[in-house]
mmCIF file of C-alpha atoms in Angstrom:
data_model
loop_
_atom_site.group_PDB
_atom_site.id
_atom_site.type_symbol
_atom_site.label_atom_id
_atom_site.label_comp_id
_atom_site.label_asym_id
_atom_site.label_seq_id
_atom_site.Cartn_x
_atom_site.Cartn_y
_atom_site.Cartn_z
ATOM 1 C CA UNK A 15 93.393 136.619 87.193
ATOM 2 C CA UNK A 16 95.376 139.783 86.396
ATOM 3 C CA UNK A 17 97.449 140.145 83.259
ATOM 4 C CA UNK A 18 100.356 141.458 85.344
ATOM 5 C CA UNK A 19 101.546 139.355 88.270
ATOM 6 C CA UNK A 20 102.435 140.914 91.594
ATOM 7 C CA UNK A 21 103.059 139.255 94.946
ATOM 8 C CA UNK A 22 99.928 139.641 97.061
ATOM 9 C CA UNK A 23 101.874 140.874 100.064
ATOM 10 C CA UNK A 24 105.177 142.351 101.147
ATOM 11 C CA UNK A 25 106.498 143.630 104.435
ATOM 12 C CA UNK A 26 109.364 145.474 106.020
ATOM 13 C CA UNK A 27 110.412 147.348 109.104
ATOM 14 C CA UNK A 28 110.864 151.112 109.328
ATOM 15 C CA UNK A 29 114.021 152.237 107.571
ATOM 16 C CA UNK A 30 114.312 149.107 105.459
ATOM 17 C CA UNK A 31 114.321 148.876 101.679
ATOM 18 C CA UNK A 32 111.506 146.897 100.094
ATOM 19 C CA UNK A 33 110.989 145.899 96.484
ATOM 20 C CA UNK A 34 107.757 144.883 94.779
ATOM 21 C CA UNK A 35 107.877 142.992 91.516
ATOM 22 C CA UNK A 36 105.539 143.075 88.525
ATOM 23 C CA UNK A 37 105.781 140.347 85.916
ATOM 24 C CA UNK A 38 104.257 140.549 82.466
ATOM 25 C CA UNK A 39 104.929 139.376 78.935
ATOM 26 C CA UNK A 40 106.277 140.475 75.569
ATOM 27 C CA UNK A 41 102.923 141.967 74.595
ATOM 28 C CA UNK A 42 102.716 144.306 77.573
ATOM 29 C CA UNK A 43 105.719 145.152 79.764
ATOM 30 C CA UNK A 44 108.071 143.858 77.101
ATOM 31 C CA UNK A 45 107.189 146.685 74.720
ATOM 32 C CA UNK A 46 105.500 149.356 76.846
ATOM 33 C CA UNK A 47 106.152 151.627 79.793
ATOM 34 C CA UNK A 48 105.247 150.607 83.331
ATOM 35 C CA UNK A 49 103.576 152.824 85.894
ATOM 36 C CA UNK A 50 103.108 152.377 89.639
ATOM 37 C CA UNK A 51 100.354 153.537 91.990
ATOM 38 C CA UNK A 52 99.926 153.701 95.744
ATOM 39 C CA UNK A 53 96.457 153.267 97.187
ATOM 40 C CA UNK A 54 95.875 154.099 100.832
ATOM 41 C CA UNK A 55 92.758 152.641 102.465
ATOM 42 C CA UNK A 56 89.566 154.330 101.350
ATOM 43 C CA UNK A 57 91.283 156.643 98.881
ATOM 44 C CA UNK A 58 91.867 156.820 95.138
ATOM 45 C CA UNK A 59 95.153 155.524 93.757
ATOM 46 C CA UNK A 60 98.049 157.962 93.517
ATOM 47 C CA UNK A 61 100.601 157.893 90.695
ATOM 48 C CA UNK A 62 104.038 157.106 92.139
ATOM 49 C CA UNK A 63 106.139 156.232 89.102
ATOM 50 C CA UNK A 64 105.439 156.707 85.403
ATOM 51 C CA UNK A 65 107.330 155.599 82.312
ATOM 52 C CA UNK A 66 109.245 152.963 84.282
ATOM 53 C CA UNK A 67 111.379 155.226 86.434
ATOM 54 C CA UNK A 68 110.004 158.777 86.411
ATOM 55 C CA UNK A 69 108.630 160.383 89.556
ATOM 56 C CA UNK A 70 105.819 162.937 89.395
ATOM 57 C CA UNK A 71 106.533 166.129 91.278
ATOM 58 C CA UNK A 72 105.905 165.726 94.979
ATOM 59 C CA UNK A 73 106.743 162.015 95.127
ATOM 60 C CA UNK A 74 109.717 161.441 97.454
ATOM 61 C CA UNK A 75 112.894 160.027 95.945
ATOM 62 C CA UNK A 76 112.551 157.117 98.374
ATOM 63 C CA UNK A 77 110.359 155.632 95.643
ATOM 64 C CA UNK A 78 112.067 154.370 92.518
ATOM 65 C CA UNK A 79 111.120 152.178 89.587
ATOM 66 C CA UNK A 80 112.928 150.015 87.096
ATOM 67 C CA UNK A 81 112.127 147.746 84.199
ATOM 68 C CA UNK A 82 113.992 144.893 82.572
ATOM 69 C CA UNK A 83 112.603 142.726 79.809
ATOM 70 C CA UNK A 84 109.104 141.643 80.754
ATOM 71 C CA UNK A 85 109.352 142.569 84.437
ATOM 72 C CA UNK A 86 109.387 145.734 86.489
ATOM 73 C CA UNK A 87 110.074 146.614 90.094
ATOM 74 C CA UNK A 88 109.151 149.298 92.567
ATOM 75 C CA UNK A 89 111.635 149.978 95.330
ATOM 76 C CA UNK A 90 110.875 151.856 98.518
ATOM 77 C CA UNK A 91 113.829 152.843 100.655
ATOM 78 C CA UNK A 92 113.759 154.261 104.164
ATOM 79 C CA UNK A 93 110.420 152.572 104.770
ATOM 80 C CA UNK A 94 107.934 154.576 106.830
ATOM 81 C CA UNK A 95 104.675 153.621 108.523
ATOM 82 C CA UNK A 96 102.764 155.838 106.120
ATOM 83 C CA UNK A 97 103.979 153.699 103.214
ATOM 84 C CA UNK A 98 101.605 150.965 104.348
ATOM 85 C CA UNK A 99 99.272 150.701 101.375
ATOM 86 C CA UNK A 100 98.433 148.626 98.313
ATOM 87 C CA UNK A 101 100.711 149.123 95.311
ATOM 88 C CA UNK A 102 99.684 148.479 91.717
ATOM 89 C CA UNK A 103 101.685 148.284 88.531
ATOM 90 C CA UNK A 104 100.159 148.964 85.131
ATOM 91 C CA UNK A 105 101.067 149.071 81.475
ATOM 92 C CA UNK A 106 99.529 148.904 78.000
ATOM 93 C CA UNK A 107 98.557 145.508 76.634
ATOM 94 C CA UNK A 108 98.956 145.004 72.922
ATOM 95 C CA UNK A 109 97.834 141.570 71.745
ATOM 96 C CA UNK A 110 95.459 139.906 69.336
ATOM 97 C CA UNK A 111 92.584 140.096 71.823
ATOM 98 C CA UNK A 112 92.736 143.856 71.855
ATOM 99 C CA UNK A 113 94.442 146.850 73.325
ATOM 100 C CA UNK A 114 94.154 148.525 76.666
ATOM 101 C CA UNK A 115 95.571 149.459 80.024
ATOM 102 C CA UNK A 116 96.138 146.499 82.321
ATOM 103 C CA UNK A 117 96.906 146.434 86.022
ATOM 104 C CA UNK A 118 98.581 144.025 88.373
ATOM 105 C CA UNK A 119 96.542 142.474 91.144
ATOM 106 C CA UNK A 120 98.154 144.698 93.745
ATOM 107 C CA UNK A 121 100.645 144.144 96.550
ATOM 108 C CA UNK A 122 99.668 144.975 100.107
ATOM 109 C CA UNK A 123 102.671 146.400 101.887
ATOM 110 C CA UNK A 124 102.760 146.049 105.648
ATOM 111 C CA UNK A 125 105.184 148.066 107.747
ATOM 112 C CA UNK A 126 105.971 145.948 110.775
ATOM 113 C CA UNK B 17 94.220 173.295 90.418
ATOM 114 C CA UNK B 18 92.457 170.610 88.409
ATOM 115 C CA UNK B 19 89.877 168.529 90.217
ATOM 116 C CA UNK B 20 87.642 165.644 89.203
ATOM 117 C CA UNK B 21 84.335 164.738 90.830
ATOM 118 C CA UNK B 22 82.262 161.692 89.942
ATOM 119 C CA UNK B 23 78.519 161.639 90.432
ATOM 120 C CA UNK B 24 75.594 159.388 89.653
ATOM 121 C CA UNK B 25 73.163 156.902 91.167
ATOM 122 C CA UNK B 26 74.637 154.624 93.778
ATOM 123 C CA UNK B 27 72.169 151.865 92.981
ATOM 124 C CA UNK B 28 71.293 150.456 89.567
ATOM 125 C CA UNK B 29 69.013 147.550 88.786
ATOM 126 C CA UNK B 30 70.349 144.585 86.900
ATOM 127 C CA UNK B 31 69.895 144.744 83.108
ATOM 128 C CA UNK B 32 69.613 148.534 83.195
ATOM 129 C CA UNK B 33 72.152 151.171 82.146
ATOM 130 C CA UNK B 34 74.679 152.633 84.528
ATOM 131 C CA UNK B 35 75.257 156.337 83.889
ATOM 132 C CA UNK B 36 77.962 158.356 85.619
ATOM 133 C CA UNK B 37 79.287 161.866 85.217
ATOM 134 C CA UNK B 38 82.690 163.309 86.031
ATOM 135 C CA UNK B 39 82.821 167.074 86.463
ATOM 136 C CA UNK B 40 86.196 168.566 85.619
ATOM 137 C CA UNK B 41 87.237 171.868 87.181
ATOM 138 C CA UNK B 42 90.399 173.764 86.370
ATOM 139 C CA UNK B 43 90.902 172.291 82.907
ATOM 140 C CA UNK B 44 88.921 171.962 79.695
ATOM 141 C CA UNK B 45 87.787 168.477 78.699
ATOM 142 C CA UNK B 46 88.099 169.235 74.987
ATOM 143 C CA UNK B 47 90.744 171.954 74.561
ATOM 144 C CA UNK B 48 93.226 171.136 77.282
ATOM 145 C CA UNK B 49 94.937 168.354 75.373
ATOM 146 C CA UNK B 50 94.138 165.700 77.928
ATOM 147 C CA UNK B 51 92.977 162.103 77.840
ATOM 148 C CA UNK B 52 90.223 161.266 80.321
ATOM 149 C CA UNK B 53 89.648 157.723 81.522
ATOM 150 C CA UNK B 54 87.156 155.722 83.516
ATOM 151 C CA UNK B 55 88.583 153.069 85.838
ATOM 152 C CA UNK B 56 86.720 150.817 88.235
ATOM 153 C CA UNK B 57 87.590 148.792 91.279
ATOM 154 C CA UNK B 58 85.463 145.875 92.404
ATOM 155 C CA UNK B 59 85.008 145.709 96.197
ATOM 156 C CA UNK B 60 88.224 144.547 97.796
ATOM 157 C CA UNK B 61 89.798 143.907 94.386
ATOM 158 C CA UNK B 62 92.209 145.467 91.939
ATOM 159 C CA UNK B 63 91.812 148.116 89.270
ATOM 160 C CA UNK B 64 90.212 147.730 85.856
ATOM 161 C CA UNK B 65 90.548 150.300 83.093
ATOM 162 C CA UNK B 66 87.303 150.869 81.218
ATOM 163 C CA UNK B 67 88.325 153.322 78.512
ATOM 164 C CA UNK B 68 89.236 156.867 77.603
ATOM 165 C CA UNK B 69 88.118 159.843 75.574
ATOM 166 C CA UNK B 70 90.651 162.362 74.397
ATOM 167 C CA UNK B 71 90.565 166.065 73.620
ATOM 168 C CA UNK B 72 89.533 165.362 70.015
ATOM 169 C CA UNK B 73 86.639 163.152 71.069
ATOM 170 C CA UNK B 74 88.390 159.930 70.106
ATOM 171 C CA UNK B 75 87.580 157.019 72.388
ATOM 172 C CA UNK B 76 89.189 153.698 73.221
ATOM 173 C CA UNK B 77 87.640 151.021 75.422
ATOM 174 C CA UNK B 78 88.818 147.831 77.019
ATOM 175 C CA UNK B 79 87.963 144.822 74.831
ATOM 176 C CA UNK B 80 86.085 142.974 77.578
ATOM 177 C CA UNK B 81 83.529 145.789 78.003
ATOM 178 C CA UNK B 82 83.700 147.356 74.576
ATOM 179 C CA UNK B 83 80.200 146.472 73.385
ATOM 180 C CA UNK B 84 78.555 147.848 76.535
ATOM 181 C CA UNK B 85 80.571 151.033 77.092
ATOM 182 C CA UNK B 86 80.051 154.559 75.840
ATOM 183 C CA UNK B 87 82.321 157.386 76.968
ATOM 184 C CA UNK B 88 81.488 160.921 75.937
ATOM 185 C CA UNK B 89 81.977 164.528 76.926
ATOM 186 C CA UNK B 90 79.620 167.459 77.447
ATOM 187 C CA UNK B 91 81.703 170.519 76.666
ATOM 188 C CA UNK B 92 78.997 172.930 77.818
ATOM 189 C CA UNK B 93 79.233 171.474 81.317
ATOM 190 C CA UNK B 94 82.902 170.469 81.100
ATOM 191 C CA UNK B 95 82.020 166.911 82.011
ATOM 192 C CA UNK B 96 82.793 163.449 80.825
ATOM 193 C CA UNK B 97 80.315 160.643 81.147
ATOM 194 C CA UNK B 98 80.202 156.880 81.237
ATOM 195 C CA UNK B 99 77.347 154.673 80.151
ATOM 196 C CA UNK B 100 77.485 150.937 80.772
ATOM 197 C CA UNK B 101 74.565 148.948 79.444
ATOM 198 C CA UNK B 102 73.017 145.653 80.581
ATOM 199 C CA UNK B 103 74.652 145.719 83.982
ATOM 200 C CA UNK B 104 74.915 142.708 86.257
ATOM 201 C CA UNK B 105 76.158 142.196 89.799
ATOM 202 C CA UNK B 106 79.643 141.874 88.327
ATOM 203 C CA UNK B 107 79.534 145.587 87.515
ATOM 204 C CA UNK B 108 79.262 146.529 91.187
ATOM 205 C CA UNK B 109 82.359 148.609 91.836
ATOM 206 C CA UNK B 110 83.820 151.956 92.744
ATOM 207 C CA UNK B 111 84.078 153.961 89.533
ATOM 208 C CA UNK B 112 86.823 156.542 89.118
ATOM 209 C CA UNK B 113 87.458 159.142 86.462
ATOM 210 C CA UNK B 114 91.109 159.951 85.934
ATOM 211 C CA UNK B 115 93.362 162.155 83.830
ATOM 212 C CA UNK B 116 96.246 160.815 81.791
ATOM 213 C CA UNK B 117 99.681 162.292 82.433
ATOM 214 C CA UNK B 118 100.201 162.899 78.717
ATOM 215 C CA UNK B 119 99.031 166.132 77.128
ATOM 216 C CA UNK B 120 98.609 166.850 73.410
ATOM 217 C CA UNK B 121 100.540 163.692 72.701
ATOM 218 C CA UNK B 122 100.139 159.964 72.839
ATOM 219 C CA UNK B 123 98.060 158.331 75.537
ATOM 220 C CA UNK B 124 100.446 157.143 78.228
ATOM 221 C CA UNK B 125 98.220 155.132 80.539
ATOM 222 C CA UNK B 126 99.766 156.883 83.550
ATOM 223 C CA UNK B 127 96.936 158.492 85.492
ATOM 224 C CA UNK B 128 98.182 161.460 87.475
ATOM 225 C CA UNK B 129 94.878 162.835 88.708
ATOM 226 C CA UNK B 130 91.914 160.883 90.051
ATOM 227 C CA UNK B 131 88.469 161.680 91.311
ATOM 228 C CA UNK B 132 87.459 160.393 94.722
ATOM 229 C CA UNK B 133 85.412 157.608 93.170
ATOM 230 C CA UNK B 134 81.769 156.684 93.434
ATOM 231 C CA UNK B 135 80.376 153.322 94.504
ATOM 232 C CA UNK B 136 77.778 151.802 92.220
ATOM 233 C CA UNK B 137 75.890 148.756 93.397
ATOM 234 C CA UNK B 138 73.892 146.648 90.972
ATOM 235 C CA UNK B 139 70.838 145.108 92.565
ATOM 236 C CA UNK B 140 68.720 142.257 91.356
#
């Protein structure tokens, strides 16, 4: 059971816009930045979005992030076949049980 | 160009200590201002952050593994290492080392550089 909740799957057709949600709580997303990763099969995760809506250099502007309250979203516009991957959100958890980075369970995106 | 490369035994017996090394090239583990983390991924599952060590040698570990985890650096070899004691089958995973996006500042938890990962299987 992940601290951050993501839908297990999402899908879209080429050219479409897809959004992936990430739900948390006041002790994590509510007070900390959210980051997003893309993991292609058999490879290490790649940072897509950091600090809620910032793109590292080299990440296409088709990828965008947002945060509101205790939830965050990753949007992918102009969907391409190479976007088929698993996407993870993460943030810092700050509660009585301790501190640390927490991840969502991942959303497998299928490009139909 | 900074690169990370994990290495270590692919098979560890239950109750023993898992020891992994991450060789960093292109940046200094202790003077570059970076935070270096270990992250693992159980087969077919999501990601789990284990902990970090920063450029001052300060460490922080996830509460669930805290008592079993030691993260350290070897500046002479420009490596970071992970030791996980008393392993069980539940510790079977791909282990990644990763660099935090932040530099000379506060740990951000955004990992912008990853090693390729190394699979460790715990056998009974």
